[in-house]
PDB file of C-alpha atoms and ligand atoms in Angstrom:
ATOM      1  CA  MET A   1       0.000   0.000   0.000  1.00  0.00           C
ATOM      2  CA  GLY A   2       1.455   3.369  -0.980  1.00  0.00           C
ATOM      3  CA  SER A   3       1.947   6.155   1.527  1.00  0.00           C
ATOM      4  CA  PHE A   4      -0.808   8.128  -0.196  1.00  0.00           C
ATOM      5  CA  THR A   5      -3.426   5.912   1.349  1.00  0.00           C
ATOM      6  CA  LYS A   6      -2.159   6.197   4.926  1.00  0.00           C
ATOM      7  CA  PRO A   7      -4.579   8.003   7.213  1.00  0.00           C
ATOM      8  CA  ILE A   8      -3.263  10.794   9.433  1.00  0.00           C
ATOM      9  CA  VAL A   9      -3.864   9.978  13.100  1.00  0.00           C
ATOM     10  CA  TRP A  10      -3.203  11.802  16.341  1.00  0.00           C
ATOM     11  CA  ARG A  11      -4.447  11.924  19.926  1.00  0.00           C
ATOM     12  CA  GLU A  12      -5.880  15.005  21.553  1.00  0.00           C
ATOM     13  CA  LYS A  13      -8.426  16.081  24.160  1.00  0.00           C
ATOM     14  CA  GLU A  14     -12.087  16.646  23.391  1.00  0.00           C
ATOM     15  CA  ARG A  15     -15.120  17.608  25.394  1.00  0.00           C
ATOM     16  CA  LEU A  16     -17.530  14.789  26.267  1.00  0.00           C
ATOM     17  CA  ASP A  17     -20.642  15.549  28.360  1.00  0.00           C
ATOM     18  CA  ASP A  18     -19.082  18.582  30.042  1.00  0.00           C
ATOM     19  CA  ARG A  19     -15.798  16.900  30.846  1.00  0.00           C
ATOM     20  CA  ILE A  20     -12.468  16.388  29.088  1.00  0.00           C
ATOM     21  CA  ALA A  21     -11.869  13.021  27.392  1.00  0.00           C
ATOM     22  CA  ASP A  22      -9.239  11.314  25.239  1.00  0.00           C
ATOM     23  CA  CYS A  23      -9.884  11.650  21.534  1.00  0.00           C
ATOM     24  CA  LEU A  24      -8.463   9.728  18.608  1.00  0.00           C
ATOM     25  CA  THR A  25      -8.545  12.030  15.587  1.00  0.00           C
ATOM     26  CA  ILE A  26      -8.288  10.472  12.142  1.00  0.00           C
ATOM     27  CA  ILE A  27      -7.994  12.130   8.748  1.00  0.00           C
ATOM     28  CA  LEU A  28      -9.171   9.579   6.213  1.00  0.00           C
ATOM     29  CA  ARG A  29      -7.642  10.087   2.781  1.00  0.00           C
ATOM     30  CA  THR A  30     -10.676  10.196   0.496  1.00  0.00           C
ATOM     31  CA  ARG A  31     -11.291  11.604  -2.968  1.00  0.00           C
ATOM     32  CA  GLY A  32     -12.076  14.879  -1.182  1.00  0.00           C
ATOM     33  CA  CYS A  33     -14.899  17.341  -1.116  1.00  0.00           C
ATOM     34  CA  ARG A  34     -17.256  17.200  -4.063  1.00  0.00           C
ATOM     35  CA  TRP A  35     -17.903  20.946  -3.943  1.00  0.00           C
ATOM     36  CA  ASP A  36     -14.229  21.986  -3.688  1.00  0.00           C
ATOM     37  CA  SER A  37     -14.858  25.645  -4.559  1.00  0.00           C
ATOM     38  CA  CYS A  38     -14.519  27.558  -1.296  1.00  0.00           C
ATOM     39  CA  TYR A  39     -12.074  30.441  -1.428  1.00  0.00           C
ATOM     40  CA  MET A  40     -10.111  29.466   1.695  1.00  0.00           C
ATOM     41  CA  CYS A  41     -10.046  25.690   1.340  1.00  0.00           C
ATOM     42  CA  GLY A  42      -7.066  23.767  -0.025  1.00  0.00           C
ATOM     43  CA  TYR A  43      -7.952  20.384   1.455  1.00  0.00           C
ATOM     44  CA  THR A  44      -8.320  18.648  -1.893  1.00  0.00           C
ATOM     45  CA  ASN A  45      -4.537  19.119  -2.270  1.00  0.00           C
ATOM     46  CA  ASP A  46      -4.351  16.089   0.033  1.00  0.00           C
ATOM     47  CA  ALA A  47      -7.130  14.141  -1.659  1.00  0.00           C
ATOM     48  CA  TYR A  48      -6.553  10.612  -2.857  1.00  0.00           C
ATOM     49  CA  PRO A  49      -9.182   8.587  -4.746  1.00  0.00           C
ATOM     50  CA  ALA A  50      -9.295   5.790  -2.173  1.00  0.00           C
ATOM     51  CA  THR A  51     -11.290   2.698  -3.087  1.00  0.00           C
ATOM     52  CA  ARG A  52     -13.686   1.034  -0.689  1.00  0.00           C
ATOM     53  CA  ASP A  53     -11.026  -1.527   0.319  1.00  0.00           C
ATOM     54  CA  GLU A  54      -8.388   1.145   0.795  1.00  0.00           C
ATOM     55  CA  LEU A  55     -10.705   3.116   3.068  1.00  0.00           C
ATOM     56  CA  ILE A  56     -11.312   0.013   5.182  1.00  0.00           C
ATOM     57  CA  GLN A  57      -7.526  -0.533   5.341  1.00  0.00           C
ATOM     58  CA  GLN A  58      -7.124   3.067   6.455  1.00  0.00           C
ATOM     59  CA  ILE A  59      -9.692   2.577   9.228  1.00  0.00           C
ATOM     60  CA  ASP A  60      -7.925  -0.590  10.399  1.00  0.00           C
ATOM     61  CA  MET A  61      -4.571   1.210  10.441  1.00  0.00           C
ATOM     62  CA  ALA A  62      -5.947   4.182  12.346  1.00  0.00           C
ATOM     63  CA  LEU A  63      -7.672   2.058  14.990  1.00  0.00           C
ATOM     64  CA  GLU A  64      -4.484   0.051  15.596  1.00  0.00           C
ATOM     65  CA  GLU A  65      -3.577   3.069  17.726  1.00  0.00           C
ATOM     66  CA  GLY A  66      -5.969   1.691  20.343  1.00  0.00           C
ATOM     67  CA  GLY A  67      -9.166   2.860  21.952  1.00  0.00           C
ATOM     68  CA  ALA A  68     -10.363   6.281  22.973  1.00  0.00           C
ATOM     69  CA  GLU A  69     -13.595   7.612  24.419  1.00  0.00           C
ATOM     70  CA  VAL A  70     -14.069   9.989  21.512  1.00  0.00           C
ATOM     71  CA  VAL A  71     -13.261   9.251  17.872  1.00  0.00           C
ATOM     72  CA  LYS A  72     -13.166  12.154  15.446  1.00  0.00           C
ATOM     73  CA  ILE A  73     -13.092  11.500  11.701  1.00  0.00           C
ATOM     74  CA  PHE A  74     -12.161  14.193   9.206  1.00  0.00           C
ATOM     75  CA  THR A  75     -12.412  13.443   5.523  1.00  0.00           C
ATOM     76  CA  SER A  76     -11.734  17.026   4.388  1.00  0.00           C
ATOM     77  CA  GLY A  77     -15.123  16.729   2.717  1.00  0.00           C
ATOM     78  CA  SER A  78     -18.374  15.019   3.597  1.00  0.00           C
ATOM     79  CA  PHE A  79     -18.523  11.796   5.601  1.00  0.00           C
ATOM     80  CA  PHE A  80     -22.070  11.186   4.320  1.00  0.00           C
ATOM     81  CA  ASP A  81     -21.221  11.668   0.633  1.00  0.00           C
ATOM     82  CA  ASP A  82     -21.369   8.099  -0.747  1.00  0.00           C
ATOM     83  CA  ALA A  83     -18.815   9.009  -3.415  1.00  0.00           C
ATOM     84  CA  GLU A  84     -16.315   9.912  -0.708  1.00  0.00           C
ATOM     85  CA  VAL A  85     -17.114   7.356   1.991  1.00  0.00           C
ATOM     86  CA  PRO A  86     -19.316   4.522   0.660  1.00  0.00           C
ATOM     87  CA  MET A  87     -22.169   3.296   2.848  1.00  0.00           C
ATOM     88  CA  GLU A  88     -20.444  -0.044   3.585  1.00  0.00           C
ATOM     89  CA  VAL A  89     -17.350   1.791   4.793  1.00  0.00           C
ATOM     90  CA  ARG A  90     -19.435   3.956   7.106  1.00  0.00           C
ATOM     91  CA  ALA A  91     -21.131   0.857   8.526  1.00  0.00           C
ATOM     92  CA  TYR A  92     -17.744  -0.845   8.986  1.00  0.00           C
ATOM     93  CA  LEU A  93     -16.428   2.152  10.902  1.00  0.00           C
ATOM     94  CA  ARG A  94     -19.571   2.245  13.053  1.00  0.00           C
ATOM     95  CA  ASP A  95     -19.100  -1.418  14.040  1.00  0.00           C
ATOM     96  CA  ARG A  96     -15.388  -1.062  14.754  1.00  0.00           C
ATOM     97  CA  ILE A  97     -15.979   1.962  16.948  1.00  0.00           C
ATOM     98  CA  ARG A  98     -18.790   0.232  18.805  1.00  0.00           C
ATOM     99  CA  ASP A  99     -16.534  -2.795  19.409  1.00  0.00           C
ATOM    100  CA  MET A 100     -13.769  -0.653  20.843  1.00  0.00           C
ATOM    101  CA  GLY A 101     -16.241   0.964  23.242  1.00  0.00           C
ATOM    102  CA  ALA A 102     -15.956   4.576  22.070  1.00  0.00           C
ATOM    103  CA  LYS A 103     -18.607   6.807  23.612  1.00  0.00           C
ATOM    104  CA  LYS A 104     -18.812   9.459  20.926  1.00  0.00           C
ATOM    105  CA  LEU A 105     -18.176   9.764  17.197  1.00  0.00           C
ATOM    106  CA  ILE A 106     -17.609  13.124  15.512  1.00  0.00           C
ATOM    107  CA  VAL A 107     -17.741  13.492  11.722  1.00  0.00           C
ATOM    108  CA  GLU A 108     -18.342  16.335   9.279  1.00  0.00           C
ATOM    109  CA  SER A 109     -20.523  16.855   6.233  1.00  0.00           C
ATOM    110  CA  ARG A 110     -21.999  19.423   3.911  1.00  0.00           C
ATOM    111  CA  PRO A 111     -25.734  19.805   4.658  1.00  0.00           C
ATOM    112  CA  GLU A 112     -26.933  18.286   1.360  1.00  0.00           C
ATOM    113  CA  PHE A 113     -25.657  14.880   2.473  1.00  0.00           C
ATOM    114  CA  VAL A 114     -27.302  15.032   5.897  1.00  0.00           C
ATOM    115  CA  GLU A 115     -30.339  12.921   4.995  1.00  0.00           C
ATOM    116  CA  LYS A 116     -32.351  10.536   7.118  1.00  0.00           C
ATOM    117  CA  GLU A 117     -31.587   7.502   4.879  1.00  0.00           C
ATOM    118  CA  ARG A 118     -27.819   8.032   5.194  1.00  0.00           C
ATOM    119  CA  LEU A 119     -27.979   8.576   8.952  1.00  0.00           C
ATOM    120  CA  ASP A 120     -30.203   5.598   9.768  1.00  0.00           C
ATOM    121  CA  ASP A 121     -27.158   3.308  10.047  1.00  0.00           C
ATOM    122  CA  PHE A 122     -25.947   5.327  13.029  1.00  0.00           C
ATOM    123  CA  LYS A 123     -29.046   4.979  15.202  1.00  0.00           C
ATOM    124  CA  GLY A 124     -27.994   4.400  18.792  1.00  0.00           C
ATOM    125  CA  VAL A 125     -24.551   5.940  18.244  1.00  0.00           C
ATOM    126  CA  ASN A 126     -23.640   9.137  20.102  1.00  0.00           C
ATOM    127  CA  LEU A 127     -22.976  10.978  16.854  1.00  0.00           C
ATOM    128  CA  GLU A 128     -22.040  14.602  16.314  1.00  0.00           C
ATOM    129  CA  VAL A 129     -21.995  16.016  12.785  1.00  0.00           C
ATOM    130  CA  GLY A 130     -20.028  19.163  12.041  1.00  0.00           C
ATOM    131  CA  ILE A 131     -21.351  21.395   9.275  1.00  0.00           C
ATOM    132  CA  GLY A 132     -19.251  24.226   7.822  1.00  0.00           C
ATOM    133  CA  LEU A 133     -21.814  26.992   7.772  1.00  0.00           C
ATOM    134  CA  GLU A 134     -18.925  29.508   8.162  1.00  0.00           C
ATOM    135  CA  THR A 135     -21.312  32.465   8.646  1.00  0.00           C
ATOM    136  CA  ALA A 136     -25.032  32.918   9.238  1.00  0.00           C
ATOM    137  CA  ASP A 137     -25.023  35.701   6.609  1.00  0.00           C
ATOM    138  CA  ASP A 138     -26.055  34.297   3.204  1.00  0.00           C
ATOM    139  CA  GLU A 139     -24.487  37.210   1.325  1.00  0.00           C
ATOM    140  CA  ILE A 140     -21.082  36.861   2.994  1.00  0.00           C
ATOM    141  CA  ARG A 141     -21.204  33.072   2.543  1.00  0.00           C
ATOM    142  CA  GLU A 142     -21.895  33.476  -1.160  1.00  0.00           C
ATOM    143  CA  LEU A 143     -19.704  36.464  -2.034  1.00  0.00           C
ATOM    144  CA  CYS A 144     -16.725  36.020   0.285  1.00  0.00           C
ATOM    145  CA  ILE A 145     -16.591  32.232   0.707  1.00  0.00           C
ATOM    146  CA  ASN A 146     -18.426  30.693  -2.270  1.00  0.00           C
ATOM    147  CA  LYS A 147     -19.842  27.966  -0.087  1.00  0.00           C
ATOM    148  CA  GLY A 148     -22.740  26.978  -2.310  1.00  0.00           C
ATOM    149  CA  PHE A 149     -25.453  26.504   0.314  1.00  0.00           C
ATOM    150  CA  SER A 150     -27.779  28.695   2.354  1.00  0.00           C
ATOM    151  CA  PHE A 151     -28.573  29.206   6.013  1.00  0.00           C
ATOM    152  CA  GLU A 152     -31.875  27.430   5.328  1.00  0.00           C
ATOM    153  CA  ASP A 153     -29.975  24.358   4.075  1.00  0.00           C
ATOM    154  CA  PHE A 154     -28.002  24.352   7.309  1.00  0.00           C
ATOM    155  CA  VAL A 155     -31.163  24.679   9.418  1.00  0.00           C
ATOM    156  CA  ARG A 156     -32.800  21.771   7.598  1.00  0.00           C
ATOM    157  CA  ALA A 157     -29.746  19.574   8.197  1.00  0.00           C
ATOM    158  CA  THR A 158     -29.641  20.408  11.918  1.00  0.00           C
ATOM    159  CA  GLU A 159     -33.349  19.622  12.198  1.00  0.00           C
ATOM    160  CA  THR A 160     -32.775  16.220  10.598  1.00  0.00           C
ATOM    161  CA  LEU A 161     -29.936  15.559  13.050  1.00  0.00           C
ATOM    162  CA  LYS A 162     -32.023  16.613  16.027  1.00  0.00           C
ATOM    163  CA  GLU A 163     -35.000  14.480  14.932  1.00  0.00           C
ATOM    164  CA  MET A 164     -32.731  11.452  14.856  1.00  0.00           C
ATOM    165  CA  GLY A 165     -31.189  12.179  18.238  1.00  0.00           C
ATOM    166  CA  PHE A 166     -27.794  13.312  16.942  1.00  0.00           C
ATOM    167  CA  ARG A 167     -25.840  16.432  17.781  1.00  0.00           C
ATOM    168  CA  ALA A 168     -25.093  19.275  15.384  1.00  0.00           C
ATOM    169  CA  LYS A 169     -21.804  21.142  15.460  1.00  0.00           C
ATOM    170  CA  CYS A 170     -21.561  24.388  13.529  1.00  0.00           C
ATOM    171  CA  TYR A 171     -18.219  25.519  12.132  1.00  0.00           C
ATOM    172  CA  LEU A 172     -17.905  29.280  11.785  1.00  0.00           C
ATOM    173  CA  LEU A 173     -15.056  30.957   9.935  1.00  0.00           C
ATOM    174  CA  LEU A 174     -13.357  33.931  11.548  1.00  0.00           C
ATOM    175  CA  LYS A 175     -12.270  36.337   8.825  1.00  0.00           C
ATOM    176  CA  PRO A 176     -13.335  35.268   5.366  1.00  0.00           C
ATOM    177  CA  PRO A 177     -11.535  37.294   2.665  1.00  0.00           C
ATOM    178  CA  PHE A 178     -12.880  40.786   1.830  1.00  0.00           C
ATOM    179  CA  LEU A 179     -14.006  41.539   5.394  1.00  0.00           C
ATOM    180  CA  SER A 180     -12.084  43.937   7.588  1.00  0.00           C
ATOM    181  CA  GLU A 181     -10.892  42.716  10.982  1.00  0.00           C
ATOM    182  CA  ARG A 182     -13.799  44.448  12.720  1.00  0.00           C
ATOM    183  CA  GLU A 183     -16.375  43.198  10.220  1.00  0.00           C
ATOM    184  CA  ALA A 184     -15.030  39.689  10.720  1.00  0.00           C
ATOM    185  CA  ILE A 185     -15.518  39.905  14.495  1.00  0.00           C
ATOM    186  CA  GLU A 186     -19.021  41.319  14.102  1.00  0.00           C
ATOM    187  CA  ASP A 187     -19.955  38.631  11.576  1.00  0.00           C
ATOM    188  CA  ALA A 188     -18.736  35.841  13.865  1.00  0.00           C
ATOM    189  CA  VAL A 189     -20.593  37.205  16.906  1.00  0.00           C
ATOM    190  CA  LYS A 190     -23.809  37.693  14.925  1.00  0.00           C
ATOM    191  CA  SER A 191     -23.462  34.192  13.505  1.00  0.00           C
ATOM    192  CA  ILE A 192     -23.014  32.627  16.943  1.00  0.00           C
ATOM    193  CA  LYS A 193     -26.268  34.266  18.063  1.00  0.00           C
ATOM    194  CA  ALA A 194     -28.037  33.120  14.887  1.00  0.00           C
ATOM    195  CA  VAL A 195     -27.010  29.462  15.176  1.00  0.00           C
ATOM    196  CA  LYS A 196     -27.482  29.165  18.931  1.00  0.00           C
ATOM    197  CA  ASN A 197     -30.877  27.494  18.619  1.00  0.00           C
ATOM    198  CA  TYR A 198     -29.773  25.077  15.904  1.00  0.00           C
ATOM    199  CA  ALA A 199     -26.307  23.932  16.925  1.00  0.00           C
ATOM    200  CA  ASP A 200     -25.403  22.036  20.101  1.00  0.00           C
ATOM    201  CA  VAL A 201     -21.860  23.309  19.856  1.00  0.00           C
ATOM    202  CA  VAL A 202     -20.052  25.926  17.784  1.00  0.00           C
ATOM    203  CA  SER A 203     -16.486  25.604  16.535  1.00  0.00           C
ATOM    204  CA  LEU A 204     -14.799  28.881  15.637  1.00  0.00           C
ATOM    205  CA  ASN A 205     -12.261  28.244  12.890  1.00  0.00           C
ATOM    206  CA  LEU A 206      -9.633  30.899  12.321  1.00  0.00           C
ATOM    207  CA  THR A 207      -8.793  31.305   8.651  1.00  0.00           C
ATOM    208  CA  ASN A 208      -5.348  30.116   7.626  1.00  0.00           C
ATOM    209  CA  VAL A 209      -3.775  30.569   4.220  1.00  0.00           C
ATOM    210  CA  GLN A 210      -3.892  27.245   2.365  1.00  0.00           C
ATOM    211  CA  LYS A 211      -2.035  26.426  -0.835  1.00  0.00           C
ATOM    212  CA  GLY A 212      -3.722  26.968  -4.188  1.00  0.00           C
ATOM    213  CA  THR A 213      -6.630  29.037  -2.859  1.00  0.00           C
ATOM    214  CA  LEU A 214      -7.983  32.487  -3.690  1.00  0.00           C
ATOM    215  CA  VAL A 215      -7.146  33.457  -0.113  1.00  0.00           C
ATOM    216  CA  GLU A 216      -3.499  32.601  -0.857  1.00  0.00           C
ATOM    217  CA  LYS A 217      -3.498  34.815  -3.966  1.00  0.00           C
ATOM    218  CA  LEU A 218      -4.936  37.728  -1.979  1.00  0.00           C
ATOM    219  CA  TRP A 219      -2.438  37.126   0.828  1.00  0.00           C
ATOM    220  CA  ARG A 220       0.509  37.121  -1.603  1.00  0.00           C
ATOM    221  CA  ALA A 221      -0.776  40.399  -3.033  1.00  0.00           C
ATOM    222  CA  LYS A 222      -0.937  41.789   0.552  1.00  0.00           C
ATOM    223  CA  LEU A 223      -4.712  42.092   0.262  1.00  0.00           C
ATOM    224  CA  TYR A 224      -5.417  39.575   3.006  1.00  0.00           C
ATOM    225  CA  ARG A 225      -4.126  38.930   6.519  1.00  0.00           C
ATOM    226  CA  PRO A 226      -5.302  35.999   8.666  1.00  0.00           C
ATOM    227  CA  PRO A 227      -7.177  37.116  11.789  1.00  0.00           C
ATOM    228  CA  TRP A 228      -5.443  38.442  14.875  1.00  0.00           C
ATOM    229  CA  LEU A 229      -5.629  36.059  17.827  1.00  0.00           C
ATOM    230  CA  TRP A 230      -7.026  39.019  19.781  1.00  0.00           C
ATOM    231  CA  SER A 231     -10.018  38.934  17.439  1.00  0.00           C
ATOM    232  CA  ALA A 232     -10.620  35.295  18.314  1.00  0.00           C
ATOM    233  CA  VAL A 233     -10.359  36.125  22.029  1.00  0.00           C
ATOM    234  CA  GLU A 234     -12.893  38.921  21.544  1.00  0.00           C
ATOM    235  CA  VAL A 235     -15.348  36.617  19.734  1.00  0.00           C
ATOM    236  CA  LEU A 236     -14.985  33.862  22.345  1.00  0.00           C
ATOM    237  CA  LYS A 237     -15.595  36.284  25.218  1.00  0.00           C
ATOM    238  CA  LYS A 238     -18.716  37.617  23.537  1.00  0.00           C
ATOM    239  CA  ALA A 239     -19.871  34.091  22.689  1.00  0.00           C
ATOM    240  CA  LYS A 240     -19.692  33.214  26.365  1.00  0.00           C
ATOM    241  CA  ASP A 241     -22.439  35.793  26.996  1.00  0.00           C
ATOM    242  CA  VAL A 242     -24.574  34.230  24.244  1.00  0.00           C
ATOM    243  CA  GLY A 243     -24.527  31.014  26.254  1.00  0.00           C
ATOM    244  CA  VAL A 244     -23.449  28.395  23.749  1.00  0.00           C
ATOM    245  CA  GLU A 245     -20.614  25.893  24.027  1.00  0.00           C
ATOM    246  CA  ILE A 246     -17.870  27.184  21.738  1.00  0.00           C
ATOM    247  CA  LEU A 247     -14.664  25.469  20.701  1.00  0.00           C
ATOM    248  CA  CYS A 248     -11.625  26.946  19.012  1.00  0.00           C
ATOM    249  CA  ASP A 249      -8.387  25.291  17.920  1.00  0.00           C
ATOM    250  CA  PRO A 250      -6.175  27.982  16.398  1.00  0.00           C
ATOM    251  CA  VAL A 251      -4.506  25.895  13.674  1.00  0.00           C
ATOM    252  CA  ALA A 252      -1.151  27.309  12.504  1.00  0.00           C
ATOM    253  CA  ALA A 253      -1.322  30.024  15.190  1.00  0.00           C
ATOM    254  CA  GLY A 254       1.695  32.325  15.213  1.00  0.00           C
ATOM    255  CA  LYS A 255       2.692  31.418  11.667  1.00  0.00           C
ATOM    256  CA  LYS A 256       2.554  33.890   8.794  1.00  0.00           C
ATOM    257  CA  ARG A 257      -0.106  31.806   7.091  1.00  0.00           C
ATOM    258  CA  GLY A 258      -2.055  31.298  10.309  1.00  0.00           C
ATOM    259  CA  PRO A 259      -3.879  33.532  12.798  1.00  0.00           C
ATOM    260  CA  HIS A 260      -1.310  35.645  14.624  1.00  0.00           C
ATOM    261  CA  ASN A 261      -0.602  38.659  16.806  1.00  0.00           C
ATOM    262  CA  CYS A 262       2.833  40.264  17.153  1.00  0.00           C
ATOM    263  CA  GLY A 263       4.953  37.121  17.334  1.00  0.00           C
ATOM    264  CA  LYS A 264       5.885  37.542  20.995  1.00  0.00           C
ATOM    265  CA  CYS A 265       2.516  36.641  22.496  1.00  0.00           C
ATOM    266  CA  ASP A 266       1.187  34.152  19.937  1.00  0.00           C
ATOM    267  CA  ALA A 267       2.126  31.027  21.895  1.00  0.00           C
ATOM    268  CA  ASP A 268       0.564  32.305  25.133  1.00  0.00           C
ATOM    269  CA  VAL A 269      -2.616  33.597  23.516  1.00  0.00           C
ATOM    270  CA  SER A 270      -3.212  30.457  21.478  1.00  0.00           C
ATOM    271  CA  LYS A 271      -2.581  28.343  24.598  1.00  0.00           C
ATOM    272  CA  ALA A 272      -5.205  30.368  26.472  1.00  0.00           C
ATOM    273  CA  ILE A 273      -7.651  29.884  23.595  1.00  0.00           C
ATOM    274  CA  ARG A 274      -7.097  26.113  23.650  1.00  0.00           C
ATOM    275  CA  GLU A 275      -7.539  25.992  27.436  1.00  0.00           C
ATOM    276  CA  PHE A 276     -10.749  27.977  27.177  1.00  0.00           C
ATOM    277  CA  SER A 277     -11.949  25.638  24.464  1.00  0.00           C
ATOM    278  CA  LEU A 278     -11.477  22.566  26.656  1.00  0.00           C
ATOM    279  CA  THR A 279     -12.773  24.015  29.908  1.00  0.00           C
ATOM    280  CA  GLN A 280     -15.263  26.659  28.670  1.00  0.00           C
ATOM    281  CA  ASP A 281     -13.875  28.822  31.472  1.00  0.00           C
ATOM    282  CA  ALA A 282     -13.785  32.461  30.306  1.00  0.00           C
ATOM    283  CA  LYS A 283     -11.227  33.328  33.021  1.00  0.00           C
ATOM    284  CA  LYS A 284      -8.600  31.614  30.850  1.00  0.00           C
ATOM    285  CA  LEU A 285      -8.998  34.497  28.384  1.00  0.00           C
ATOM    286  CA  GLU A 286      -8.695  37.286  30.919  1.00  0.00           C
ATOM    287  CA  ASP A 287      -5.103  37.036  32.091  1.00  0.00           C
ATOM    288  CA  ILE A 288      -3.370  37.257  28.723  1.00  0.00           C
ATOM    289  CA  LYS A 289      -1.599  40.532  28.011  1.00  0.00           C
ATOM    290  CA  CYS A 290       0.656  42.025  25.368  1.00  0.00           C
ATOM    291  CA  GLU A 291       1.295  45.554  24.180  1.00  0.00           C
ATOM    292  CA  CYS A 292       0.299  44.572  20.635  1.00  0.00           C
ATOM    293  CA  ILE A 293      -3.336  44.719  21.719  1.00  0.00           C
ATOM    294  CA  LEU A 294      -3.056  48.492  21.126  1.00  0.00           C
ATOM    295  CA  LYS A 295      -2.002  47.935  17.518  1.00  0.00           C
ATOM    296  CA  TRP A 296      -4.907  45.539  17.109  1.00  0.00           C
ATOM    297  CA  GLY A 297      -7.226  48.253  18.420  1.00  0.00           C
ATOM    298  CA  LYS A 298      -5.928  50.613  15.711  1.00  0.00           C
ATOM    299  CA  VAL A 299      -6.487  47.945  13.073  1.00  0.00           C
ATOM    300  CA  LEU A 300     -10.095  47.568  14.179  1.00  0.00           C
ATOM    301  CA  GLU A 301     -10.512  51.309  13.901  1.00  0.00           C
ATOM    302  CA  LEU A 302      -8.865  51.834  10.512  1.00  0.00           C
ATOM    303  CA  GLU A 303      -9.148  48.682   8.412  1.00  0.00           C
ATOM    304  CA  SER A 304     -12.825  49.142   7.621  1.00  0.00           C
ATOM    305  CA  TYR A 305     -11.723  52.306   5.758  1.00  0.00           C
ATOM    306  CA  SER A 306      -8.407  51.188   4.270  1.00  0.00           C
ATOM    307  CA  ARG A 307      -9.952  47.854   3.107  1.00  0.00           C
ATOM    308  CA  ILE A 308      -6.441  46.366   3.089  1.00  0.00           C
ATOM    309  CA  PRO A 309      -4.476  44.917   6.007  1.00  0.00           C
ATOM    310  CA  LEU A 310      -2.398  47.635   7.681  1.00  0.00           C
ATOM    311  CA  LEU A 311      -0.206  45.533   9.973  1.00  0.00           C
TER     312      LEU A 311
HETATM  313 ZN1   ZN B 401       1.632  40.561  21.146  1.00  0.00          ZN
END
């Protein structure tokens, strides 16, 4: 078997019924997302047209790592798209996870694949399905992200999940291209309020610059900067008042292509964000300090006029 068909596997912590549990996270190498047109997404760079047998091999390899209370599967597309993960493969995974005694399974899917017939196989499983709504604003989702579905589509999918006793996770994107830093914060906060009644948990994803994307072209032309970590802190604090569980894993934090502050405080601020995410304790966000917060304040003030990143 070539290295292209090896899954990527790591262990991390996840929330399970208001406590912290061990999680086995698996990226299955599939043919990738069928839509593959979002301006920030370069995941199909890692796609591989895995056959049914290869996917089952990947699952076996990943689960050799041993058990965990939570198993999280990323396919960089849609777990419930039969073209990506065939029905038999999904059923195989369900059985393996049941046998190893996992208490929760987390997957992700575009809303058009969240259909009762595809979910029936998972009855009795503690299943959480993440949907990349990105923003509750249909105009921003269409013009700045090119996501190809509406808020209504998302609502319908969450209703299907709820009817079947599953949990809905909503991914929101902090700082799509073409928004200023302040607009990005406002959009995320508004979106959290809008999805509160539909999602059991919200995951705030901070935009990073992925290869081969429109976001990368804008970034190279100095027309885009990934969000400040201070912006994420601001959104998380405000989300706490909304009263919804909110997760945030600042991927590539501190790197040029990832969310970052001044360079000096990036490690501390992203650590605080991760601790908040696990504990949901807003105090974790209060003690972080750095003088660059003043620069960030200026950016919030001026970028809505300049329309280009200033710092
Ligand atoms: Zn700083």
